[in-house]
Short mmCIF file of C-alpha atoms and ligand atoms in Angstrom, two decimals:
data_model
loop_
_atom_site.label_atom_id
_atom_site.label_comp_id
_atom_site.label_asym_id
_atom_site.label_seq_id
_atom_site.Cartn_x
_atom_site.Cartn_y
_atom_site.Cartn_z
CA UNK A 1 0.06 0.16 -0.04
CA UNK A 2 1.13 3.48 -0.96
CA UNK A 3 0.62 6.45 1.39
CA UNK A 4 -0.05 10.01 -0.30
CA UNK A 5 0.53 12.86 1.91
CA UNK A 6 -0.61 16.18 0.71
CA UNK A 7 -2.51 19.28 2.24
CA UNK A 8 -4.40 19.91 -0.76
CA UNK A 9 -7.41 17.45 -1.71
CA UNK A 10 -7.28 17.85 -5.51
CA UNK A 11 -3.65 16.51 -5.34
CA UNK A 12 -4.56 13.82 -3.21
CA UNK A 13 -7.40 12.78 -5.41
CA UNK A 14 -5.83 13.17 -8.77
CA UNK A 15 -2.63 10.72 -7.51
CA UNK A 16 -4.74 8.31 -5.79
CA UNK A 17 -6.86 8.05 -8.94
CA UNK A 18 -3.63 7.85 -11.23
CA UNK A 19 -2.00 5.45 -9.13
CA UNK A 20 -4.94 2.84 -8.34
CA UNK A 21 -5.39 3.03 -12.28
CA UNK A 22 -2.08 1.62 -12.25
CA UNK A 23 -3.09 -1.12 -9.91
CA UNK A 24 -1.23 0.24 -6.88
CA UNK A 25 -3.36 0.30 -3.48
CA UNK A 26 -3.29 3.75 -2.21
CA UNK A 27 -4.01 5.38 1.06
CA UNK A 28 -4.10 9.26 1.94
CA UNK A 29 -3.25 11.79 4.37
CA UNK A 30 -3.97 15.45 4.33
CA UNK A 31 -1.55 16.61 6.99
CA UNK A 32 1.87 15.50 8.42
CA UNK A 33 0.20 14.52 11.90
CA UNK A 34 -2.31 12.39 10.31
CA UNK A 35 0.32 10.59 8.15
CA UNK A 36 2.40 9.92 11.35
CA UNK A 37 -0.51 8.21 12.86
CA UNK A 38 -1.20 6.10 9.97
CA UNK A 39 2.36 4.98 9.43
CA UNK A 40 2.91 3.67 12.81
CA UNK A 41 -0.49 1.72 12.51
CA UNK A 42 -0.06 0.19 8.90
CA UNK A 43 2.71 -1.25 7.00
CA UNK A 44 3.19 0.76 3.76
CA UNK A 45 5.53 0.14 0.95
CA UNK A 46 6.23 3.74 -0.06
CA UNK A 47 5.06 6.97 0.75
CA UNK A 48 4.91 10.14 -1.42
CA UNK A 49 5.21 13.12 0.35
CA UNK A 50 4.40 16.85 -0.26
CA UNK A 51 7.12 19.07 1.03
CA UNK A 52 5.17 22.17 1.54
CA UNK A 53 2.41 21.63 3.90
CA UNK A 54 1.28 23.96 6.67
CA UNK A 55 1.97 22.72 10.21
CA UNK A 56 4.39 19.85 10.11
CA UNK A 57 6.05 20.17 6.73
CA UNK A 58 7.42 16.91 4.54
CA UNK A 59 11.08 17.42 5.97
CA UNK A 60 9.83 17.23 9.62
CA UNK A 61 7.30 14.10 8.65
CA UNK A 62 10.47 12.26 7.03
CA UNK A 63 12.54 13.05 10.14
CA UNK A 64 9.91 11.56 12.10
CA UNK A 65 9.43 8.45 10.10
CA UNK A 66 13.37 7.95 10.11
CA UNK A 67 13.18 7.91 13.94
CA UNK A 68 11.17 5.13 14.37
CA UNK A 69 12.66 1.52 13.85
CA UNK A 70 9.40 0.02 12.22
CA UNK A 71 9.26 2.76 9.68
CA UNK A 72 12.79 4.12 8.96
CA UNK A 73 13.35 1.69 5.94
CA UNK A 74 9.99 2.76 4.10
CA UNK A 75 11.07 4.65 0.73
CA UNK A 76 9.80 8.28 0.30
CA UNK A 77 9.23 10.13 -2.95
CA UNK A 78 9.15 13.93 -2.15
CA UNK A 79 6.90 16.20 -4.18
CA UNK A 80 8.72 19.61 -4.25
CA UNK A 81 7.75 22.88 -5.67
CA UNK A 82 11.29 23.75 -6.76
CA UNK A 83 14.87 21.96 -7.42
CA UNK A 84 16.25 23.65 -4.37
CA UNK A 85 14.64 21.44 -1.94
CA UNK A 86 16.73 18.69 -3.36
CA UNK A 87 19.53 19.50 -0.79
CA UNK A 88 17.38 19.14 2.20
CA UNK A 89 15.95 16.16 0.83
CA UNK A 90 19.47 14.03 0.70
CA UNK A 91 20.40 15.49 4.02
CA UNK A 92 17.45 15.18 5.87
CA UNK A 93 16.77 11.32 5.27
CA UNK A 94 19.27 8.74 4.62
CA UNK A 95 18.13 5.63 6.06
CA UNK A 96 15.43 4.57 3.67
CA UNK A 97 15.27 4.79 -0.30
CA UNK A 98 14.78 8.06 -1.00
CA UNK A 99 13.80 10.28 -4.39
CA UNK A 100 12.00 13.55 -5.38
CA UNK A 101 9.99 14.77 -8.38
CA UNK A 102 9.37 18.31 -8.95
CA UNK A 103 5.74 19.87 -9.38
CA UNK A 104 3.98 19.84 -11.81
CA UNK A 105 4.14 16.06 -11.63
CA UNK A 106 5.16 14.25 -14.58
CA UNK A 107 3.10 11.28 -14.38
CA UNK A 108 5.06 9.02 -16.74
CA UNK A 109 8.32 9.74 -14.42
CA UNK A 110 6.35 9.43 -11.06
CA UNK A 111 4.93 5.92 -12.44
CA UNK A 112 8.54 4.93 -13.22
CA UNK A 113 10.07 5.85 -9.74
CA UNK A 114 6.69 4.41 -7.93
CA UNK A 115 7.36 1.06 -9.81
CA UNK A 116 11.03 0.77 -8.88
CA UNK A 117 10.61 1.49 -5.20
CA UNK A 118 7.54 -0.73 -5.05
CA UNK A 119 9.53 -3.54 -6.69
CA UNK A 120 12.32 -2.97 -4.57
CA UNK A 121 10.01 -3.18 -1.34
CA UNK A 122 8.40 -6.40 -2.60
CA UNK A 123 11.99 -7.69 -2.82
CA UNK A 124 13.12 -6.72 0.40
CA UNK A 125 9.86 -7.87 1.98
CA UNK A 126 10.44 -11.35 0.53
CA UNK A 127 14.09 -11.28 1.58
CA UNK A 128 13.42 -10.49 5.17
CA UNK A 129 10.80 -13.31 5.19
CA UNK A 130 13.29 -15.95 4.02
CA UNK A 131 15.76 -14.46 6.50
CA UNK A 132 13.14 -15.21 9.11
CA UNK A 133 12.41 -18.63 7.77
CA UNK A 134 15.97 -19.45 7.83
CA UNK A 135 16.79 -18.07 11.29
CA UNK A 136 13.92 -20.23 12.74
CA UNK A 137 15.24 -23.11 11.00
CA UNK A 138 18.71 -22.81 12.01
CA UNK A 139 17.64 -22.30 15.65
CA UNK A 140 15.23 -25.40 15.28
CA UNK A 141 17.99 -27.49 14.17
CA UNK A 142 20.54 -26.30 16.67
CA UNK A 143 17.80 -27.16 19.36
CA UNK A 144 17.29 -30.57 17.65
CA UNK A 145 20.96 -31.12 17.79
CA UNK A 146 21.65 -30.26 21.27
CA UNK A 147 18.44 -32.38 22.25
CA UNK A 148 20.11 -35.53 20.09
CA UNK A 149 23.58 -34.86 22.06
CA UNK A 150 21.95 -34.90 25.20
CA UNK A 151 20.27 -37.92 24.18
CA UNK A 152 23.02 -39.68 23.15
CA UNK A 153 24.98 -38.99 26.19
CA UNK A 154 21.79 -40.10 28.49
CA UNK A 155 21.53 -43.52 26.13
CA UNK A 156 25.18 -44.37 26.60
CA UNK A 157 24.90 -44.10 30.30
CA UNK A 158 21.41 -45.67 30.64
CA UNK A 159 22.91 -48.65 28.53
CA UNK A 160 26.31 -48.80 30.28
CA UNK A 161 24.77 -49.17 33.60
CA UNK A 162 23.21 -52.49 33.21
CA UNK A 163 26.25 -53.77 31.00
CA UNK A 164 28.66 -52.50 34.06
CA UNK A 165 26.26 -54.72 36.58
CA UNK A 166 26.22 -57.95 34.04
CA UNK A 167 29.99 -57.48 34.00
CA UNK A 168 30.11 -57.78 37.75
CA UNK A 169 27.58 -60.21 38.24
CA UNK A 170 29.49 -62.61 35.69
CA UNK A 171 32.68 -62.26 37.68
CA UNK A 172 30.90 -63.16 40.89
CA UNK A 173 29.40 -66.04 38.86
CA UNK A 174 32.84 -67.28 37.79
CA UNK A 175 33.86 -67.16 41.43
CA UNK A 176 30.86 -69.02 42.58
CA UNK A 177 31.51 -71.72 39.90
CA UNK A 178 35.13 -72.19 41.15
CA UNK A 179 34.08 -72.41 44.49
CA UNK A 180 31.30 -74.90 43.59
CA UNK A 181 28.54 -72.93 45.11
CA UNK A 182 25.74 -73.79 42.99
CA UNK A 183 22.96 -71.62 45.27
CA UNK A 184 24.94 -68.64 44.96
CA UNK A 185 25.86 -69.16 41.12
CA UNK A 186 22.09 -69.51 40.82
CA UNK A 187 21.36 -66.29 42.58
CA UNK A 188 24.13 -64.11 40.32
CA UNK A 189 22.63 -65.88 37.17
CA UNK A 190 19.29 -64.59 38.06
CA UNK A 191 20.63 -60.95 38.50
CA UNK A 192 22.53 -61.25 35.27
CA UNK A 193 19.27 -62.27 33.44
CA UNK A 194 17.33 -59.46 35.11
CA UNK A 195 20.01 -56.83 34.13
CA UNK A 196 19.96 -58.58 30.37
CA UNK A 197 16.19 -58.08 30.35
CA UNK A 198 16.55 -54.32 31.44
CA UNK A 199 19.22 -54.02 28.33
CA UNK A 200 16.65 -55.49 26.26
CA UNK A 201 13.73 -53.41 27.12
CA UNK A 202 15.93 -50.02 26.40
CA UNK A 203 16.99 -51.47 22.77
CA UNK A 204 13.32 -52.34 22.20
CA UNK A 205 12.36 -48.80 23.13
CA UNK A 206 15.21 -47.25 21.32
CA UNK A 207 14.28 -49.28 18.09
CA UNK A 208 10.60 -48.19 18.74
CA UNK A 209 11.61 -44.60 18.62
CA UNK A 210 13.08 -45.20 15.48
CA UNK A 211 10.39 -46.93 13.91
CA UNK A 212 7.91 -44.22 15.17
CA UNK A 213 10.42 -41.61 13.46
CA UNK A 214 10.22 -43.46 10.27
CA UNK A 215 6.44 -44.02 10.44
CA UNK A 216 7.19 -47.69 10.40
CA UNK A 217 5.57 -48.91 13.45
CA UNK A 218 3.32 -51.67 12.64
CA UNK A 219 -0.17 -52.73 14.31
CA UNK A 220 -1.91 -55.76 14.19
CA UNK A 221 -5.52 -55.00 15.48
CA UNK A 222 -7.76 -57.75 16.42
CA UNK A 223 -10.38 -58.49 19.33
CA UNK A 224 -8.75 -59.69 22.26
CA UNK A 225 -9.24 -60.55 25.95
CA UNK A 226 -8.32 -57.29 27.73
CA UNK A 227 -8.92 -58.84 31.34
CA UNK A 228 -6.97 -61.73 30.51
CA UNK A 229 -4.16 -59.49 29.16
CA UNK A 230 -4.18 -57.51 32.07
CA UNK A 231 -3.83 -60.30 34.71
CA UNK A 232 -1.09 -61.81 32.79
CA UNK A 233 0.75 -58.59 32.54
CA UNK A 234 0.15 -57.75 36.51
CA UNK A 235 1.36 -61.22 37.38
CA UNK A 236 4.57 -60.57 35.38
CA UNK A 237 5.41 -57.52 36.84
CA UNK A 238 4.62 -58.50 40.56
CA UNK A 239 7.26 -61.29 40.04
CA UNK A 240 9.90 -58.68 39.59
CA UNK A 241 8.33 -56.24 42.07
CA UNK A 242 7.38 -58.57 45.06
CA UNK A 243 7.40 -55.65 47.48
CA UNK A 244 4.93 -53.68 45.88
CA UNK A 245 0.91 -54.50 46.00
CA UNK A 246 -0.52 -54.14 42.62
CA UNK A 247 -4.46 -53.94 43.50
CA UNK A 248 -7.19 -54.32 40.94
CA UNK A 249 -9.84 -52.26 42.28
CA UNK A 250 -12.25 -52.55 39.59
CA UNK A 251 -12.14 -54.94 36.49
CA UNK A 252 -14.83 -56.20 34.23
CA UNK A 253 -14.37 -59.11 31.63
CA UNK A 254 -14.03 -57.09 28.43
CA UNK A 255 -13.34 -57.84 24.96
CA UNK A 256 -11.18 -54.92 23.23
CA UNK A 257 -10.01 -54.39 19.67
CA UNK A 258 -6.46 -52.98 19.22
CA UNK A 259 -2.99 -54.65 18.90
CA UNK A 260 -2.74 -56.66 22.15
CA UNK A 261 1.09 -56.49 22.32
CA UNK A 262 1.33 -53.04 21.92
CA UNK A 263 -1.72 -52.32 24.54
CA UNK A 264 0.22 -54.66 27.01
CA UNK A 265 3.33 -52.50 26.48
CA UNK A 266 1.40 -49.10 27.30
CA UNK A 267 -0.08 -51.22 30.39
CA UNK A 268 3.68 -52.30 31.51
CA UNK A 269 4.77 -48.71 30.94
CA UNK A 270 2.07 -47.19 33.08
CA UNK A 271 2.36 -49.83 36.03
CA UNK A 272 6.39 -49.74 35.99
CA UNK A 273 6.43 -46.22 36.28
CA UNK A 274 3.84 -46.18 38.91
CA UNK A 275 6.15 -48.26 40.80
CA UNK A 276 9.33 -46.63 39.68
CA UNK A 277 8.29 -43.08 40.95
CA UNK A 278 6.65 -44.45 44.27
CA UNK A 279 9.92 -45.24 46.27
CA UNK A 280 7.89 -44.75 49.51
CA UNK A 281 4.33 -46.04 48.79
CA UNK A 282 3.95 -49.83 47.82
CA UNK A 283 0.53 -49.78 46.74
CA UNK A 284 -0.87 -49.17 42.92
CA UNK A 285 -4.45 -49.45 42.16
CA UNK A 286 -5.63 -50.64 38.73
CA UNK A 287 -9.09 -50.02 37.49
CA UNK A 288 -10.48 -51.16 34.06
CA UNK A 289 -14.09 -50.73 33.24
CA UNK A 290 -16.35 -50.02 30.41
CA UNK A 291 -18.49 -47.21 29.72
CA UNK A 292 -20.50 -45.77 26.30
CA UNK A 293 -18.57 -48.05 24.09
CA UNK A 294 -15.05 -47.50 25.49
CA UNK A 295 -12.91 -49.44 27.85
CA UNK A 296 -11.18 -47.06 30.60
CA UNK A 297 -7.79 -48.12 31.98
CA UNK A 298 -6.43 -46.34 35.06
CA UNK A 299 -3.26 -46.88 37.06
CA UNK A 300 -3.31 -44.72 40.11
CA UNK A 301 -0.01 -44.60 42.26
CA UNK A 302 0.58 -42.77 45.37
CA UNK A 303 4.17 -41.72 44.64
CA UNK A 304 6.07 -38.55 43.80
CA UNK A 305 3.58 -36.79 41.36
CA UNK A 306 4.16 -34.38 38.80
CA UNK A 307 3.85 -30.71 38.93
CA UNK A 308 0.61 -29.40 37.27
CA UNK A 309 2.76 -27.08 34.77
CA UNK A 310 4.75 -30.05 33.50
CA UNK A 311 2.16 -32.53 33.38
CA UNK A 312 1.16 -31.68 29.55
CA UNK A 313 4.88 -32.36 28.58
CA UNK A 314 5.02 -35.87 29.91
CA UNK A 315 4.05 -37.69 26.75
CA UNK A 316 6.73 -35.83 24.95
CA UNK A 317 9.56 -37.53 23.14
CA UNK A 318 12.66 -37.61 25.52
CA UNK A 319 10.96 -35.65 28.20
CA UNK A 320 11.83 -36.30 32.04
CA UNK A 321 10.67 -33.97 34.95
CA UNK A 322 13.85 -32.30 35.82
CA UNK A 323 13.49 -32.41 39.76
CA UNK A 324 13.13 -36.24 39.90
CA UNK A 325 15.58 -36.90 36.93
CA UNK A 326 18.40 -37.56 38.56
CA UNK A 327 16.88 -39.54 41.50
CA UNK A 328 15.50 -42.03 38.75
CA UNK A 329 16.99 -43.81 36.09
CA UNK A 330 15.17 -43.50 32.62
CA UNK A 331 15.59 -41.74 29.20
CA UNK A 332 11.87 -40.40 28.75
CA UNK A 333 11.11 -42.78 25.82
CA UNK A 334 8.30 -44.84 27.46
CA UNK A 335 5.29 -42.31 27.58
CA UNK A 336 6.23 -41.06 24.41
CA UNK A 337 5.85 -44.59 22.71
CA UNK A 338 2.58 -45.14 24.68
CA UNK A 339 1.40 -41.60 23.06
CA UNK A 340 2.26 -43.10 19.57
CA UNK A 341 0.67 -46.60 20.59
CA UNK A 342 -2.53 -44.83 21.88
CA UNK A 343 -2.78 -42.35 19.29
CA UNK A 344 -2.84 -44.90 16.49
CA UNK A 345 -5.77 -46.65 18.56
CA UNK A 346 -7.68 -43.58 18.57
CA UNK A 347 -7.56 -43.43 22.31
CA UNK A 348 -7.79 -40.51 24.71
CA UNK A 349 -5.06 -40.68 27.36
CA UNK A 350 -3.32 -38.45 29.91
CA UNK A 351 -2.51 -37.97 33.46
CA UNK A 352 -4.09 -36.72 36.56
CA UNK A 353 -1.64 -35.83 39.42
CA UNK A 354 -0.80 -33.90 42.35
CA UNK A 355 2.77 -33.23 43.26
CA UNK A 356 3.82 -35.03 46.63
CA UNK A 357 0.62 -37.11 46.68
CA UNK A 358 0.63 -39.32 43.18
CA UNK A 359 -0.66 -39.81 39.89
CA UNK A 360 -3.22 -41.45 37.93
CA UNK A 361 -2.44 -42.43 34.43
CA UNK A 362 -5.32 -43.46 31.91
CA UNK A 363 -6.33 -44.15 28.45
CA UNK A 364 -9.80 -44.76 26.91
CA UNK A 365 -9.80 -47.41 24.38
CA UNK A 366 -12.77 -47.60 21.62
CA UNK A 367 -13.99 -51.35 22.26
CA UNK A 368 -14.55 -51.92 18.63
CA UNK A 369 -13.11 -50.94 15.30
CA UNK A 370 -16.91 -49.28 14.90
CA UNK A 371 -16.12 -46.81 17.41
CA UNK A 372 -13.36 -45.27 15.25
P1 ADP B 1 11.40 -42.46 32.01
O1 ADP B 1 10.62 -43.02 32.96
O2 ADP B 1 12.42 -43.36 31.35
O3 ADP B 1 12.22 -40.89 32.23
P2 ADP B 1 8.71 -42.06 30.44
O4 ADP B 1 8.53 -41.60 29.31
O5 ADP B 1 8.34 -43.23 31.17
O6 ADP B 1 10.33 -42.14 30.76
O7 ADP B 1 8.28 -40.94 31.73
C1 ADP B 1 8.57 -39.71 31.40
C2 ADP B 1 8.55 -38.80 32.54
O8 ADP B 1 7.33 -38.59 33.27
C3 ADP B 1 9.49 -39.49 33.70
O9 ADP B 1 10.84 -39.13 33.60
C4 ADP B 1 8.93 -38.99 35.02
O10 ADP B 1 9.49 -37.73 35.10
C5 ADP B 1 7.44 -38.73 34.70
N1 ADP B 1 6.81 -39.74 35.20
C6 ADP B 1 6.10 -40.87 34.54
N2 ADP B 1 5.40 -41.62 35.15
C7 ADP B 1 5.27 -40.94 36.35
C8 ADP B 1 4.62 -41.15 37.71
N3 ADP B 1 3.76 -42.63 37.72
N4 ADP B 1 4.76 -40.63 38.63
C9 ADP B 1 5.57 -39.43 38.49
N5 ADP B 1 6.18 -39.04 37.46
C10 ADP B 1 5.86 -39.74 36.33
#
C-alpha cells in the first residue's frame, strides 16, 4: 500500500486515482500529523510526500519517520515545488530509499519511480521473510542437535549401567562356580538375567523410537480379551516387584479391539512407572471398566506426583521431569512410545496428578473398530 500525503485535497484525489489506475493500492493523509498516525499503524510500501504543507512540513514528517525502527526503511518520494529542496531532501533522510519529483508532476516519471520503489519493497520484504524462515530453521536444527547430543549421552549412560552390572555379576558367577557354590551361582545368574532383560527393554524402546520416526510402527489389530491380558501383565510385574501391592480395584471381563502386544506395552509402562516413581508407597491401584463403548484403564500410584505445569509435557519425546530425573533412571522414551501407540488406537489418554501425592495415568480405548 502506498501512502500519499498532501494538504491539498485535489492533489490527493488525482494522485490516488492515477496510482489506482495502475493497480497500486493507495491510502491518503492530508497532514503530517495524520500521516504519522497512519504510518505507525499500517505497513506501507512507499510514501509520496508533499514537501510544502502547513503545520508539519514534509521534511519534519520524513525526519520523524526515520526515527522509528518500524518505519525507517519505508522509501519516500518527495513532491517539491522547486529544485532547491533537493539538498534538504538528501540531507534530511538517509536511512530508507529516497527520491524526489518536482511539481508539476510528470506522470510517467512518477510512475517509473513508484514502480521501482514498489518492486524494491516487494523484494526486500521477500528477503526479510526468507531470512526469518532461515533463522527459525537454524534455531530449530540447533535445538534438535542439542537434544540429540543430550540424548546420546543419556542413552550411553543408561545402556552402560546394566552392562557394568552384568560384567560384575559374571565375575561373581565365575568365582562361585570355581568354589562350586551352586546356590550363589544361581543367584548371580538370576541377577545377570534381570540386567539383560533391562538392556533388552532399553534397546526395544530405542528401536520403537526409530520406527516411530520413520513412520514404520506396525499394528496388528484384532479383538482380544483385555482382562486376561491385564491379569497376565500384572502377574509378570508382581514377580519382579514382589514388595509392591498391585491391586485391581475395579475390573470387568471385556473384549477390546487393538494390537494386544502394543496395548500390553502401554499397560507395562504405566504400571512400571507407577512403581518406579513411588519409592515410599508400595500400593498401586488398577481400574478397568467399560462406559459408552469405551474401555477405561487407569493406574493410580501414591508416589512423587508431577507438578501441574509439567503434566502436559510428559508424553513428549525424551521429556523427563527435571527435579526427579537425577533420582530415577530413565530416558523419557516410555510415555512417548505409549502416546504413539494410543494415538494409533484413537485413544484418549493422559495423567491426573498432584505433586507429592501421586498420579493416575489413564487411557480410553474404543471397544470395537466401529467406534473409530
Ligand atoms: P522415563 O521414566 O524413562 O524417564 P517415561 O517416558 O516413562 O520415561 O516418563 C517420562 C517422565 O514422566 C518421567 O521421567 C517422570 O518424570 C514422569 N513420570 C512418568 N510416570 C510417572 C509417575 N507415575 N509419577 C511421577 N512421574 C512420572
